[in-house]
Amino acid sequence: MSTLAHDDHHDHKPTGLKRWFFSTNHKDIGTLYLIFALIMFFVGGAMAMIIRAELFQPGLQFVDPQFYNSMVTVHALVMIFGAVMPAGVGLANWMIPLMVGAPDMALPRMNNMSFWILPFAFALLLSTLFMEGGGPAGGWTMYPPLVLQLGNGFPYLIFAVHFLGISSIMGAINIIATVFNMRAPGMTLMQMPLFVWTWIITSFLLIASMPVLAGAVTMLLTDKYFGTSFFDAAGGGDPVLFQHIFWFFGHPEVYILALPAFGIVSQIIPTFSRKPLFGYASMVYATASIAILSFFVWAHHMFTVGLPIKGELFFMYATMLIAVPTGVKVFNWMATMWRGSMTFETPMLFAIAFVILFTIGGFSGLMLGITPVDFQYHDTYFVVAHFHYVLLTGAIFALMGAAYYWLPKWTGNMYDERLGKIHFWLSLISSNVLFFPQHFLGLAGMPRRIPDYSIQFADFNMISSVGGFAYGISQLLFIYIVIKCVMGGKKAKAVSWEGAKGLEWHVPSPAPFHTFETPPKLTKQMLEH
Amino acid sequence: MVEKKDNTEEQLRKKNKQLALVLGLVACLFYGLFVFMHTING
């Protein structure tokens, strides 16, 4: 079975630095993306540690307010554009060709360029922290006029965002071309694994929304240096216009981060439940519905700027509507597990935690989507708690689950299951200690993006910081587990998990450098998912 | 036989490039339209 995709005599690969700098191999580029994402996860995490250290008790302890605000801003940009998105693209690079039976990505050289733009973009962004005027400190949303006060770092920020956008768009184009043109003969769209579906839909979101962000930051640039006044009220412009444009990108961006996580969980849960995914077609339609609706809800991020009442009602109801397809997904995952022969290996633990904690994040999102309620919660720690439940215990938990799920396929070795489970439980407990109290802080009125706070918020902040440090330290265990797995361990079989289905499990573990050089002849068994 | 395979690969490469070009143009169009729309508005 495992020989179908591979001939050992042809598995020659380049060596040395050349292999990585000039790589056009989807597996190598996937690995590069994943390593880069992991490094950025720790860079962004270090910034989060500074934030939590400063907030450990009231008063100013370690950093000045300007630097604190830079940490808040750059932490977000690094985590969103440097950690979660590249990790998702890394998984897509590694797994999509294997899942659809393609020999590589459709445009391998563009794939190389998409990746190598990233380190340069982040060099630009992070270099601003050492410039006169410091790094960007007005929040990742880059609202004018505040962002225009940034010193020498401003053009670096704008060009970094442009480069990140270009990289993402090129990655998205590659994924679409691969799935549409390179599928194994006989594999219809509705036979693709759900992970591939979520990435196709995410790619269209990227192509539609990234240029809008690029447009918005170009207008910021011309406002600052070329005398235009798109967002300058004194020149006839409107700063609220930026918020509309930004969130027209920003809300689909939330789903760019979340949809691949949905895809991952939809692979893991059936495997460890030993049942096919419940409601496959409804999952595809729900994903597409979420993506389409995401373009009609942007103003729920700006209820408090003073929108017309009809606008507020429209955006409130549209936001509520997203709960329907999201609910379909959650119920389908539960129905997949229902009466399954479940086992609880580390990927499954992360997937189950994802379903529960992402749903908590979804519910707090619904609360924020109710206009009059948002007037109370807007710009408080409740919002911080909400999006960290969605992005950390949501997206990052799914990505961690994916890493454990596919590590045997990537490395040929099983990871240390006992350590994996310890990593999971430490992450689960610490992330909830970190973020759950922030709901209470927000409800009590603690504003976000401040380095100091009133004494009544002290206890919950201290608890939150303890959770933050524990979460940060426990992620070091993940590095150890990955390195240990790469170095050796129990040999993984081609089908590394008893219940695993799909084409990627029909290639040996580790997956050879070249796979599917001749298109596979699909059998019914290969198309199961 | 080899020639036939090369031909199919060449066609696939062409198809991939065409799709990439169309999608790239769509992205540029979104960008251009957005900036243009706001420029004439201002």
Short mmCIF file of C-alpha atoms in Angstrom, two decimals, chain A residues 42-395:
data_model
loop_
_atom_site.label_atom_id
_atom_site.label_comp_id
_atom_site.label_asym_id
_atom_site.label_seq_id
_atom_site.Cartn_x
_atom_site.Cartn_y
_atom_site.Cartn_z
CA PHE A 42 7.81 32.45 21.15
CA VAL A 43 8.71 36.02 20.10
CA GLY A 44 5.05 37.07 20.47
CA GLY A 45 4.84 35.01 23.65
CA ALA A 46 7.84 36.83 25.15
CA MET A 47 5.99 40.10 24.52
CA ALA A 48 2.91 38.65 26.24
CA MET A 49 5.12 37.78 29.23
CA ILE A 50 6.23 41.43 29.42
CA ILE A 51 2.58 42.51 29.31
CA ARG A 52 1.54 40.07 32.05
CA ALA A 53 4.58 40.98 34.21
CA GLU A 54 3.63 44.64 34.00
CA LEU A 55 0.01 43.86 34.88
CA PHE A 56 0.94 41.50 37.74
CA GLN A 57 0.12 44.30 40.17
CA PRO A 58 -1.18 47.87 39.91
CA GLY A 59 1.27 50.68 39.25
CA LEU A 60 4.12 50.91 36.76
CA GLN A 61 6.69 48.19 37.40
CA PHE A 62 8.99 47.27 34.56
CA VAL A 63 8.35 49.22 31.34
CA ASP A 64 7.21 52.69 30.40
CA PRO A 65 3.67 53.08 29.00
CA GLN A 66 4.85 53.77 25.43
CA PHE A 67 6.87 50.54 25.33
CA TYR A 68 4.00 48.66 26.98
CA ASN A 69 1.67 49.80 24.19
CA SER A 70 4.28 48.75 21.63
CA MET A 71 4.35 45.31 23.21
CA VAL A 72 0.54 45.04 23.02
CA THR A 73 0.55 46.11 19.37
CA VAL A 74 3.50 44.07 18.13
CA HIS A 75 2.40 40.99 20.15
CA ALA A 76 -0.86 41.00 18.18
CA LEU A 77 0.79 41.56 14.79
CA VAL A 78 3.40 38.88 15.45
CA MET A 79 0.89 36.32 16.71
CA ILE A 80 -1.65 36.90 13.93
CA PHE A 81 0.61 37.37 10.91
CA GLY A 82 3.73 35.59 12.18
CA ALA A 83 2.46 32.63 14.19
CA VAL A 84 -1.13 31.55 13.48
CA MET A 85 -1.32 32.35 9.75
CA PRO A 86 2.09 30.89 8.78
CA ALA A 87 1.40 27.80 10.91
CA GLY A 88 -1.83 27.28 8.98
CA VAL A 89 -0.07 27.84 5.64
CA GLY A 90 2.68 25.44 6.75
CA LEU A 91 0.13 22.73 7.43
CA ALA A 92 -1.57 23.47 4.11
CA ASN A 93 1.76 23.17 2.29
CA TRP A 94 2.61 19.90 3.95
CA MET A 95 -0.77 18.23 3.86
CA ILE A 96 -2.84 19.51 0.91
CA PRO A 97 -0.73 17.89 -1.85
CA LEU A 98 -0.67 14.66 0.18
CA MET A 99 -4.43 14.82 0.74
CA VAL A 100 -5.35 15.47 -2.88
CA GLY A 101 -2.69 13.23 -4.43
CA ALA A 102 -0.65 16.02 -6.07
CA PRO A 103 3.13 15.75 -6.55
CA ASP A 104 3.69 19.27 -5.19
CA MET A 105 2.04 22.67 -4.96
CA ALA A 106 0.93 24.06 -8.33
CA LEU A 107 3.44 26.92 -8.36
CA PRO A 108 6.50 25.75 -6.44
CA ARG A 109 8.76 28.74 -7.07
CA MET A 110 6.06 31.17 -6.01
CA ASN A 111 5.66 28.98 -2.93
CA ASN A 112 9.32 29.55 -2.09
CA MET A 113 8.89 33.31 -2.54
CA SER A 114 5.71 33.38 -0.39
CA PHE A 115 7.70 31.95 2.49
CA TRP A 116 10.93 33.91 2.15
CA ILE A 117 9.07 37.23 2.09
CA LEU A 118 7.97 36.55 5.67
CA PRO A 119 11.33 36.80 7.49
CA PHE A 120 12.04 40.08 5.69
CA ALA A 121 8.61 41.47 6.54
CA PHE A 122 9.11 40.62 10.20
CA ALA A 123 12.64 42.02 10.18
CA LEU A 124 11.07 45.31 9.03
CA LEU A 125 8.34 45.15 11.66
CA LEU A 126 10.53 44.17 14.60
CA SER A 127 13.26 46.66 13.64
CA THR A 128 10.82 49.47 14.47
CA LEU A 129 11.19 48.58 18.16
CA PHE A 130 14.78 49.87 18.01
CA MET A 131 14.02 53.07 16.08
CA GLU A 132 13.52 56.62 17.22
CA GLY A 133 9.90 56.92 18.29
CA GLY A 134 9.72 53.20 19.10
CA GLY A 135 7.57 50.51 17.57
CA PRO A 136 3.90 50.85 16.60
CA ALA A 137 1.93 51.47 19.78
CA GLY A 138 -1.56 52.39 18.64
CA GLY A 139 -2.91 48.82 18.56
CA TRP A 140 -2.73 46.25 15.76
CA THR A 141 -5.74 47.94 14.16
CA MET A 142 -3.51 50.91 13.26
CA TYR A 143 -6.32 53.46 13.71
CA PRO A 144 -5.54 56.99 12.55
CA PRO A 145 -4.84 59.59 13.79
CA LEU A 146 -3.01 57.73 16.57
CA VAL A 147 -0.94 55.54 14.26
CA LEU A 148 0.25 58.60 12.34
CA GLN A 149 2.04 59.78 15.49
CA LEU A 150 4.45 56.86 15.15
CA GLY A 151 8.03 58.02 14.53
CA ASN A 152 10.55 56.65 12.05
CA GLY A 153 9.03 53.20 12.29
CA PHE A 154 5.84 54.17 10.44
CA PRO A 155 6.86 53.38 6.84
CA TYR A 156 8.49 50.16 8.06
CA LEU A 157 5.18 49.12 9.62
CA ILE A 158 3.28 49.92 6.43
CA PHE A 159 5.69 48.06 4.16
CA ALA A 160 5.81 45.11 6.54
CA VAL A 161 2.01 44.87 6.29
CA HIS A 162 2.22 45.12 2.50
CA PHE A 163 4.78 42.31 2.32
CA LEU A 164 2.73 40.13 4.66
CA GLY A 165 -0.29 40.70 2.44
CA ILE A 166 1.63 39.84 -0.73
CA SER A 167 2.97 36.66 0.88
CA SER A 168 -0.51 35.61 2.02
CA ILE A 169 -2.10 36.30 -1.37
CA MET A 170 0.57 34.32 -3.19
CA GLY A 171 0.10 31.45 -0.73
CA ALA A 172 -3.65 31.56 -1.27
CA ILE A 173 -3.31 31.55 -5.08
CA ASN A 174 -1.03 28.53 -4.83
CA ILE A 175 -3.49 26.60 -2.67
CA ILE A 176 -6.41 27.35 -5.02
CA ALA A 177 -4.41 26.35 -8.11
CA THR A 178 -3.21 23.16 -6.40
CA VAL A 179 -6.67 22.03 -5.33
CA PHE A 180 -8.45 22.97 -8.56
CA ASN A 181 -5.84 21.75 -11.03
CA MET A 182 -3.75 19.08 -9.32
CA ARG A 183 -6.21 16.73 -7.61
CA ALA A 184 -5.72 13.06 -8.32
CA PRO A 185 -7.89 11.91 -11.23
CA GLY A 186 -11.24 10.78 -9.88
CA MET A 187 -11.27 12.91 -6.74
CA THR A 188 -14.26 15.25 -6.86
CA LEU A 189 -14.47 18.41 -4.78
CA MET A 190 -16.99 16.78 -2.44
CA GLN A 191 -14.60 13.89 -1.85
CA MET A 192 -11.80 16.10 -0.55
CA PRO A 193 -10.94 16.01 3.15
CA LEU A 194 -12.52 18.86 5.09
CA PHE A 195 -9.11 20.36 5.88
CA VAL A 196 -8.66 20.98 2.14
CA TRP A 197 -12.12 22.52 1.89
CA THR A 198 -11.48 24.91 4.77
CA TRP A 199 -8.23 25.99 3.13
CA ILE A 200 -9.86 26.60 -0.25
CA ILE A 201 -12.45 28.82 1.40
CA THR A 202 -9.79 30.54 3.52
CA SER A 203 -7.76 31.21 0.36
CA PHE A 204 -10.67 33.01 -1.26
CA LEU A 205 -11.11 35.03 1.93
CA LEU A 206 -7.43 35.99 1.75
CA ILE A 207 -7.65 37.09 -1.87
CA ALA A 208 -10.73 39.17 -1.18
CA SER A 209 -9.69 40.77 2.10
CA MET A 210 -5.90 41.24 2.06
CA PRO A 211 -5.96 43.82 -0.78
CA VAL A 212 -8.40 45.87 1.30
CA LEU A 213 -5.91 45.99 4.18
CA ALA A 214 -3.18 46.89 1.70
CA GLY A 215 -5.40 49.68 0.33
CA ALA A 216 -6.09 51.01 3.82
CA VAL A 217 -2.43 51.13 4.85
CA THR A 218 -1.44 52.69 1.49
CA MET A 219 -3.92 55.47 2.25
CA LEU A 220 -2.36 55.86 5.70
CA LEU A 221 1.03 56.18 4.01
CA THR A 222 -0.15 58.85 1.58
CA ASP A 223 -1.91 60.70 4.42
CA LYS A 224 1.34 60.82 6.35
CA TYR A 225 3.82 61.59 3.56
CA PHE A 226 2.00 62.77 0.43
CA GLY A 227 -0.48 65.34 1.68
CA THR A 228 -3.69 63.37 1.15
CA SER A 229 -6.40 63.47 3.79
CA PHE A 230 -8.35 60.24 3.46
CA PHE A 231 -8.59 59.96 7.23
CA ASP A 232 -7.86 63.53 8.27
CA ALA A 233 -10.96 65.50 9.27
CA ALA A 234 -9.08 68.79 8.84
CA GLY A 235 -8.66 68.05 5.14
CA GLY A 236 -12.22 66.80 4.61
CA GLY A 237 -11.44 63.15 5.38
CA ASP A 238 -12.87 60.87 8.02
CA PRO A 239 -10.92 58.76 10.54
CA VAL A 240 -13.97 56.48 10.95
CA LEU A 241 -13.61 55.55 7.26
CA PHE A 242 -10.36 53.78 8.19
CA GLN A 243 -12.18 51.75 10.80
CA HIS A 244 -14.76 50.64 8.22
CA ILE A 245 -12.05 49.63 5.74
CA PHE A 246 -9.88 47.98 8.36
CA TRP A 247 -12.70 45.85 9.75
CA PHE A 248 -13.92 44.96 6.26
CA PHE A 249 -10.57 43.18 6.17
CA GLY A 250 -10.40 42.46 9.90
CA HIS A 251 -13.47 40.34 10.35
CA PRO A 252 -12.76 37.96 7.44
CA GLU A 253 -9.23 37.82 8.92
CA VAL A 254 -10.72 36.31 12.07
CA TYR A 255 -12.07 33.48 9.93
CA ILE A 256 -8.80 33.23 8.02
CA LEU A 257 -7.37 32.26 11.40
CA ALA A 258 -10.31 30.11 12.50
CA LEU A 259 -11.40 28.15 9.39
CA PRO A 260 -8.17 26.10 9.01
CA ALA A 261 -8.57 25.25 12.71
CA PHE A 262 -12.07 23.95 11.91
CA GLY A 263 -10.52 21.85 9.15
CA ILE A 264 -7.90 20.38 11.50
CA VAL A 265 -10.47 19.45 14.12
CA SER A 266 -12.64 17.89 11.41
CA GLN A 267 -9.71 15.57 10.58
CA ILE A 268 -8.78 14.69 14.15
CA ILE A 269 -12.20 13.99 15.69
CA PRO A 270 -13.29 11.31 13.16
CA THR A 271 -9.88 9.58 13.48
CA PHE A 272 -10.06 9.18 17.25
CA SER A 273 -13.81 8.52 17.26
CA ARG A 274 -13.30 5.84 14.59
CA LYS A 275 -16.32 7.14 12.72
CA PRO A 276 -16.73 9.15 9.53
CA LEU A 277 -17.28 12.88 9.97
CA PHE A 278 -20.96 13.49 10.67
CA GLY A 279 -22.64 15.73 8.08
CA TYR A 280 -19.70 16.22 5.69
CA ALA A 281 -21.71 18.23 3.14
CA SER A 282 -23.28 20.42 5.83
CA MET A 283 -19.76 21.09 7.16
CA VAL A 284 -18.67 22.33 3.72
CA TYR A 285 -21.74 24.53 3.33
CA ALA A 286 -21.43 25.84 6.90
CA THR A 287 -17.79 26.80 6.28
CA ALA A 288 -18.74 28.61 3.06
CA SER A 289 -21.65 30.35 4.83
CA ILE A 290 -19.39 31.56 7.63
CA ALA A 291 -16.94 32.90 5.05
CA ILE A 292 -19.63 34.77 3.10
CA LEU A 293 -21.29 36.18 6.23
CA SER A 294 -17.91 37.37 7.49
CA PHE A 295 -18.03 40.16 4.89
CA PHE A 296 -21.30 41.55 6.26
CA VAL A 297 -20.54 41.96 9.96
CA TRP A 298 -17.54 44.28 10.06
CA ALA A 299 -19.21 47.18 11.87
CA HIS A 300 -19.88 45.11 15.00
CA HIS A 301 -16.30 46.06 15.89
CA MET A 302 -17.27 49.72 15.89
CA PHE A 303 -20.75 49.97 17.41
CA THR A 304 -19.53 52.75 19.72
CA VAL A 305 -18.32 55.14 16.99
CA GLY A 306 -21.87 56.37 16.46
CA LEU A 307 -23.44 54.39 13.63
CA PRO A 308 -27.01 55.02 12.47
CA ILE A 309 -29.44 52.86 14.49
CA LYS A 310 -30.49 50.90 11.39
CA GLY A 311 -26.87 50.11 10.67
CA GLU A 312 -26.33 48.92 14.22
CA LEU A 313 -29.37 46.67 13.98
CA PHE A 314 -28.25 45.25 10.64
CA PHE A 315 -24.78 44.43 11.89
CA MET A 316 -26.13 43.00 15.14
CA TYR A 317 -28.51 40.60 13.36
CA ALA A 318 -25.93 39.65 10.73
CA THR A 319 -23.52 38.82 13.55
CA MET A 320 -26.11 36.65 15.29
CA LEU A 321 -26.61 34.82 12.00
CA ILE A 322 -23.01 33.52 12.04
CA ALA A 323 -23.90 31.50 15.12
CA VAL A 324 -26.10 29.26 12.92
CA PRO A 325 -23.42 27.70 10.65
CA THR A 326 -20.97 27.71 13.57
CA GLY A 327 -23.54 25.80 15.62
CA VAL A 328 -23.94 23.32 12.75
CA LYS A 329 -20.22 22.64 12.95
CA VAL A 330 -20.14 22.22 16.73
CA PHE A 331 -23.13 19.84 16.65
CA ASN A 332 -21.54 17.86 13.79
CA TRP A 333 -18.33 17.41 15.78
CA MET A 334 -20.37 16.26 18.76
CA ALA A 335 -22.43 13.91 16.58
CA THR A 336 -19.19 12.49 15.14
CA MET A 337 -18.03 11.62 18.65
CA TRP A 338 -21.45 10.26 19.65
CA ARG A 339 -21.20 6.49 20.19
CA GLY A 340 -17.78 6.44 18.58
CA SER A 341 -15.00 4.17 19.86
CA MET A 342 -13.19 7.15 21.25
CA THR A 343 -9.61 7.20 22.49
CA PHE A 344 -7.94 10.24 23.96
CA GLU A 345 -4.49 10.66 22.46
CA THR A 346 -2.99 14.16 22.61
CA PRO A 347 -4.38 15.40 19.24
CA MET A 348 -7.89 14.33 20.31
CA LEU A 349 -7.50 16.06 23.69
CA PHE A 350 -6.57 19.30 21.93
CA ALA A 351 -9.47 18.86 19.49
CA ILE A 352 -12.04 18.30 22.24
CA ALA A 353 -10.66 21.25 24.22
CA PHE A 354 -10.95 23.28 21.01
CA VAL A 355 -14.64 22.42 20.59
CA ILE A 356 -15.48 23.39 24.18
CA LEU A 357 -13.29 26.48 24.52
CA PHE A 358 -13.90 27.84 21.02
CA THR A 359 -17.61 27.60 21.83
CA ILE A 360 -17.04 29.65 25.00
CA GLY A 361 -15.23 32.22 22.84
CA GLY A 362 -18.12 32.07 20.37
CA PHE A 363 -20.67 32.73 23.09
CA SER A 364 -18.77 35.73 24.47
CA GLY A 365 -18.62 36.90 20.83
CA LEU A 366 -22.40 36.70 20.64
CA MET A 367 -22.60 38.80 23.81
CA LEU A 368 -20.32 41.39 22.21
CA GLY A 369 -22.41 41.29 19.05
CA ILE A 370 -25.47 42.62 20.89
CA THR A 371 -25.25 46.34 20.27
CA PRO A 372 -26.42 47.78 23.61
CA VAL A 373 -24.36 45.23 25.53
CA ASP A 374 -21.29 46.08 23.46
CA PHE A 375 -21.58 49.69 24.62
CA GLN A 376 -20.71 48.35 28.08
CA TYR A 377 -18.06 45.81 27.05
CA HIS A 378 -16.33 47.67 24.22
CA ASP A 379 -12.57 48.17 24.75
CA THR A 380 -12.61 46.27 28.03
CA TYR A 381 -10.80 43.10 29.07
CA PHE A 382 -13.96 41.17 28.18
CA VAL A 383 -13.00 41.65 24.53
CA VAL A 384 -9.44 40.50 25.29
CA ALA A 385 -10.80 37.37 27.00
CA HIS A 386 -13.17 36.73 24.07
CA PHE A 387 -10.64 36.83 21.27
CA HIS A 388 -8.03 34.91 23.22
CA TYR A 389 -10.54 32.09 23.74
CA VAL A 390 -11.11 32.11 19.98
CA LEU A 391 -7.48 32.44 18.95
CA LEU A 392 -5.46 30.73 21.67
CA THR A 393 -7.69 28.00 23.04
CA GLY A 394 -9.28 27.96 19.58
CA ALA A 395 -6.83 28.36 16.72
#
